[in-house]
Coordinates of C-alpha atoms and ligand atoms in Angstrom, one line a residue:
E1 CA 51.2 68.1 114.4
T2 CA 54.8 68.9 115.2
L3 CA 54.3 68.6 118.9
E4 CA 52.7 65.2 118.4
Y5 CA 55.3 63.8 116.0
G6 CA 57.7 62.6 118.7
A7 CA 60.8 64.3 117.5
E8 CA 63.4 65.5 120.1
L9 CA 64.9 68.1 117.7
V10 CA 62.9 70.1 115.3
V11 CA 64.5 71.9 112.4
V12 CA 62.1 74.3 110.5
A13 CA 63.0 74.9 106.9
T14 CA 59.7 76.4 105.6
G15 CA 61.2 78.8 103.1
S16 CA 59.9 82.2 102.0
H17 CA 57.5 83.9 99.6
W18 CA 57.3 87.2 97.6
A19 CA 56.0 90.0 99.5
T20 CA 52.3 90.7 98.7
D21 CA 52.4 94.3 99.9
G22 CA 55.4 95.7 98.0
L23 CA 57.8 95.6 100.9
N24 CA 61.2 96.3 99.4
G25 CA 64.8 97.0 100.2
I26 CA 64.9 100.4 98.5
T27 CA 62.4 102.2 100.8
C28 CA 62.3 99.4 103.5
R29 CA 58.6 99.7 103.5
P30 CA 55.5 98.2 101.8
I31 CA 54.2 100.3 98.9
P32 CA 50.9 102.2 99.7
G33 CA 48.1 100.7 97.7
A34 CA 49.9 97.3 97.0
D35 CA 47.8 94.4 97.9
A36 CA 48.1 91.2 96.0
S37 CA 44.7 90.1 97.0
Q38 CA 43.4 92.6 94.5
P39 CA 43.0 91.3 90.9
W40 CA 45.2 94.0 89.5
V41 CA 48.3 93.3 91.9
L42 CA 50.2 90.1 91.4
T43 CA 53.2 88.3 92.8
P44 CA 55.5 85.9 91.0
E45 CA 53.9 83.0 92.8
Q46 CA 50.5 84.0 91.8
V47 CA 51.7 84.4 88.1
M48 CA 53.6 81.1 88.0
V49 CA 51.9 78.8 90.4
E50 CA 48.2 80.1 90.4
A51 CA 48.2 81.3 86.9
K52 CA 46.7 84.6 87.9
R53 CA 46.8 87.1 85.0
P54 CA 46.6 90.8 84.8
P55 CA 42.9 92.1 84.1
G56 CA 44.0 94.5 81.4
E57 CA 46.5 94.7 78.6
R58 CA 49.1 97.2 80.2
V59 CA 51.3 95.7 82.8
V60 CA 54.1 97.1 85.0
V61 CA 56.6 94.6 86.4
Y62 CA 58.3 96.3 89.4
D63 CA 61.7 94.7 90.0
C64 CA 63.5 95.6 93.3
D65 CA 65.2 92.2 93.3
G66 CA 67.7 92.8 90.5
Y67 CA 68.1 89.3 89.4
F68 CA 66.3 87.3 86.8
M69 CA 62.8 87.1 88.3
G70 CA 61.5 90.5 87.2
A71 CA 62.9 90.2 83.7
S72 CA 61.6 86.7 83.3
L73 CA 58.1 87.6 84.2
A74 CA 58.3 90.5 81.9
E75 CA 59.3 88.2 79.1
L76 CA 56.6 85.8 80.0
L77 CA 53.8 88.3 80.0
A78 CA 55.1 90.1 76.9
L79 CA 55.0 86.8 75.0
E80 CA 51.6 86.3 76.1
G81 CA 50.5 89.5 74.5
Y82 CA 50.6 92.0 77.3
R83 CA 52.1 95.4 76.9
V84 CA 54.8 95.3 79.6
T85 CA 56.9 97.9 81.2
L86 CA 59.7 96.7 83.3
A87 CA 60.4 99.3 86.0
T88 CA 63.3 99.1 88.5
P89 CA 64.9 101.5 91.0
Y90 CA 68.4 100.2 89.7
A91 CA 70.3 102.1 87.1
Q92 CA 70.1 99.0 84.8
V93 CA 67.9 96.1 84.3
A94 CA 68.7 93.0 86.4
P95 CA 72.1 94.3 87.7
L96 CA 72.9 90.9 89.3
C97 CA 72.9 89.3 85.9
V98 CA 76.0 91.3 85.1
E99 CA 77.8 89.0 87.4
T100 CA 76.4 85.9 85.7
L101 CA 77.0 87.2 82.2
E102 CA 73.2 87.1 81.5
A103 CA 72.7 90.9 81.5
D104 CA 73.4 91.5 77.7
P105 CA 71.4 88.7 76.3
L106 CA 68.6 89.4 78.7
L107 CA 68.4 93.1 77.7
R108 CA 68.6 92.2 74.0
R109 CA 65.7 89.7 74.5
L110 CA 63.5 92.2 76.3
H111 CA 64.1 94.7 73.5
E112 CA 63.3 92.2 70.8
I113 CA 60.0 91.4 72.4
G114 CA 59.1 94.9 72.9
V115 CA 59.3 95.3 76.7
S116 CA 59.6 99.0 77.7
I117 CA 62.2 99.8 80.4
A118 CA 62.0 102.3 83.1
T119 CA 65.2 102.3 85.0
G120 CA 65.9 104.5 88.1
M121 CA 62.3 104.4 89.0
T122 CA 61.2 104.0 92.6
V123 CA 57.6 103.1 92.9
T124 CA 55.9 105.1 95.8
A125 CA 52.3 104.2 95.4
L126 CA 49.8 102.1 93.4
E127 CA 46.4 103.0 92.4
P128 CA 44.0 101.2 90.1
G129 CA 45.2 102.1 86.5
R130 CA 48.3 104.0 87.8
T131 CA 51.7 103.2 89.0
L132 CA 53.1 106.3 90.8
G133 CA 56.8 106.7 91.6
Q134 CA 59.8 109.0 91.2
D135 CA 62.9 109.0 88.9
M136 CA 66.4 109.0 90.2
F137 CA 66.2 112.9 90.7
A138 CA 63.0 112.5 92.7
N139 CA 60.9 113.9 89.8
P140 CA 57.4 112.4 89.8
V141 CA 56.8 109.5 87.3
T142 CA 53.5 108.0 86.4
L143 CA 53.0 104.8 84.4
E144 CA 49.4 104.1 83.1
A145 CA 48.9 100.4 83.8
D146 CA 46.0 97.9 84.3
A147 CA 48.1 95.7 86.6
V148 CA 51.4 95.5 88.6
V149 CA 53.5 92.5 89.3
L150 CA 55.5 93.0 92.4
V151 CA 58.9 91.5 92.4
T152 CA 60.1 93.5 95.4
Q153 CA 61.6 91.1 98.0
R154 CA 60.9 87.7 99.6
V155 CA 59.7 87.3 103.1
S156 CA 60.4 84.4 105.4
D157 CA 57.6 81.8 106.0
D158 CA 58.4 81.7 109.8
T159 CA 55.0 81.2 111.3
L160 CA 55.6 77.5 112.2
Y161 CA 58.9 78.6 113.8
T162 CA 57.4 81.5 115.8
E163 CA 54.4 79.3 117.0
L164 CA 56.8 76.6 118.1
T165 CA 59.2 78.9 120.0
A166 CA 56.2 80.6 121.6
E167 CA 55.3 77.3 123.3
S168 CA 56.2 77.3 126.9
P169 CA 59.4 75.1 127.9
E170 CA 57.1 72.8 129.8
S171 CA 54.9 72.1 126.9
L172 CA 57.8 71.5 124.6
S173 CA 59.3 69.2 127.1
T174 CA 56.0 67.3 127.5
A175 CA 56.1 66.7 123.7
G176 CA 59.5 65.5 124.1
I177 CA 61.1 68.4 122.2
E178 CA 64.6 69.3 123.3
G179 CA 65.4 72.1 120.7
V180 CA 63.7 74.0 118.0
Y181 CA 66.0 75.5 115.2
R182 CA 65.5 77.1 111.8
I183 CA 67.5 77.2 108.7
G184 CA 67.5 78.6 105.2
D185 CA 65.0 81.1 103.9
C186 CA 62.9 80.8 107.1
V187 CA 65.7 82.8 108.8
S188 CA 66.0 85.2 106.0
P189 CA 65.5 84.8 102.2
R190 CA 69.0 84.0 100.7
L191 CA 70.9 82.1 97.9
L192 CA 70.5 78.4 97.8
G193 CA 74.2 77.7 98.7
E194 CA 73.7 79.6 101.9
S195 CA 70.6 77.5 102.8
I196 CA 72.4 74.4 102.2
Y197 CA 75.3 75.5 104.3
D198 CA 72.8 76.4 107.1
G199 CA 71.5 72.9 107.2
H200 CA 74.8 71.2 106.9
R201 CA 76.3 73.4 109.6
L202 CA 73.5 72.7 111.9
A203 CA 73.6 69.0 111.5
R204 CA 77.4 68.9 112.1
E205 CA 77.0 71.2 115.3
I206 CA 73.8 69.7 116.5
D207 CA 75.6 68.1 119.7
S208 CA 77.3 71.4 120.6
L209 CA 76.1 73.4 123.7
D210 CA 73.9 75.8 121.6
P211 CA 73.6 74.5 118.0
S212 CA 71.7 77.7 116.9
V213 CA 75.0 79.6 117.3
P214 CA 77.7 78.6 114.9
L215 CA 80.9 77.4 116.3
A216 CA 84.0 79.6 115.6
Y217 CA 86.0 78.5 112.6
L218 CA 88.9 76.2 113.5
R219 CA 91.8 77.4 111.6
E220 CA 94.6 75.0 111.5
R221 CA 98.1 76.6 111.5
L222 CA 100.6 74.2 110.3
L223 CA 104.2 74.5 111.3
V224 CA 106.2 73.9 108.1
T225 CA 109.8 72.8 108.3
A226 CA 112.1 72.2 105.5
A227 CA 112.2 68.6 106.3
A228 CA 108.5 68.3 105.8
T229 CA 108.4 70.0 102.5
S230 CA 109.3 69.2 99.0
L231 CA 112.1 71.6 99.5
A232 CA 114.1 69.0 101.6
P233 CA 115.5 66.9 98.6
W234 CA 116.3 70.0 96.7
R235 CA 118.3 71.4 99.7
E236 CA 120.1 68.1 100.1
R237 CA 121.1 68.3 96.4
A238 CA 122.1 71.9 96.7
D239 CA 124.2 71.2 99.8
R240 CA 126.0 68.3 98.0
R241 CA 127.0 70.6 95.1
Ligands
FAD301 C1 61.9 82.0 92.1 C2 63.2 81.7 92.9 C3 64.4 81.5 92.2 C4 65.6 81.3 92.9 N1 66.7 81.1 92.1 C5 67.9 81.0 92.8 C6 69.1 80.7 92.1 O1 69.1 80.8 90.8 N2 70.3 80.6 92.7 C7 70.2 80.5 94.1 O2 71.3 80.3 94.7 N3 69.1 80.7 94.8 C8 67.9 80.9 94.2 N4 66.8 81.0 94.9 C9 66.9 81.0 96.4 C10 66.7 79.5 96.8 O3 65.8 78.8 96.0 C11 66.4 79.6 98.2 O4 67.3 80.2 99.0 C12 66.3 78.1 98.8 O5 65.3 77.3 98.1 C13 65.8 78.1 100.2 O6 65.8 76.8 100.7 P1 65.0 76.5 101.9 O7 65.2 74.9 102.2 O8 65.2 77.3 103.1 O9 63.4 76.8 101.5 P2 62.5 76.2 100.3 O10 63.4 75.6 99.2 O11 61.6 77.3 99.8 O12 61.7 75.0 100.9 C14 60.7 75.3 101.9 C15 59.8 74.1 101.8 O13 58.9 74.1 103.0 C16 57.5 73.8 102.7 N5 56.8 74.4 103.7 C17 56.4 75.7 104.1 N6 55.7 75.7 105.1 C18 55.5 74.5 105.6 C19 54.8 73.9 106.7 N7 54.1 74.7 107.6 N8 54.7 72.6 106.8 C20 55.4 71.9 105.9 N9 56.2 72.3 104.9 C21 56.1 73.6 104.7 C22 57.4 74.5 101.4 O14 56.3 74.0 100.6 C23 58.8 74.2 100.7 O15 58.7 72.9 100.0 C24 65.6 81.3 94.2 C25 64.3 81.4 95.0 C26 63.2 81.7 94.3 C27 61.9 81.8 95.0

């Protein structure tokens, strides 16, 4: 479809999705046994978009993200009547929320609605009915649970980009395509402002020699003289005295 569209420049901004296999930035690996095609393993999109729900009452939400997503899903499921444990490898729940001043109310809220907290826990394997892991001293920890929600990390949706860039130069040229670029989460999942910056930068530099490589910052160095500053009248007055 993209090849037939007739565009000379293609910018792919297909975003990202939450890992379905427990891939996370703590172990830098998927979690053995994690597979969101199973009814007892869920991702944030499955919970929120597809309304998938845990098959039993006890749920572990495993949060390696550290922002609001894990805590929010824990709150949602607890309010729906599930017995929720929020497990995280971090020393505190949602540490990024400290920076946004949300951490204290968030923790109070989780406590009020009965969410159990397991900080300092790295999940090492999932089995039906059990979440296996270790605490911060590498002692084994087991949580009995009917389901696990994986809030581990997001993964780029870069299939379209890799398919397009795998096309031969001749085939792209026949389609009239002069350049294929990608921006935002499709490059690597990030904050919204960084995605907006990506698109803005590419648009401004689209006529550069290689728009995929950002131009160096131009730093203007102004030469300031007394005559050009607000000091000039002050100096004149001072000289007259
Ligand atoms: C749950 C959640 C909460 C977030 N909260 C924050 C926050 O509070 N603050 C913050 O700064 N950042 C936040 N982010 C990150 C921010 O939303 C993303 O960095 C940003 O949306 C990425 O923009 P994007 O345009 O690259 O991708 P997206 O906004 O994900 O847009 C990609 C679009 O491409 C479409 N698409 C995918 N494949 C195809 C295809 N083959 N053909 C056509 N269309 C396709 C998708 O349907 C989607 O509409 C959050 C992200 C998530 C997932």
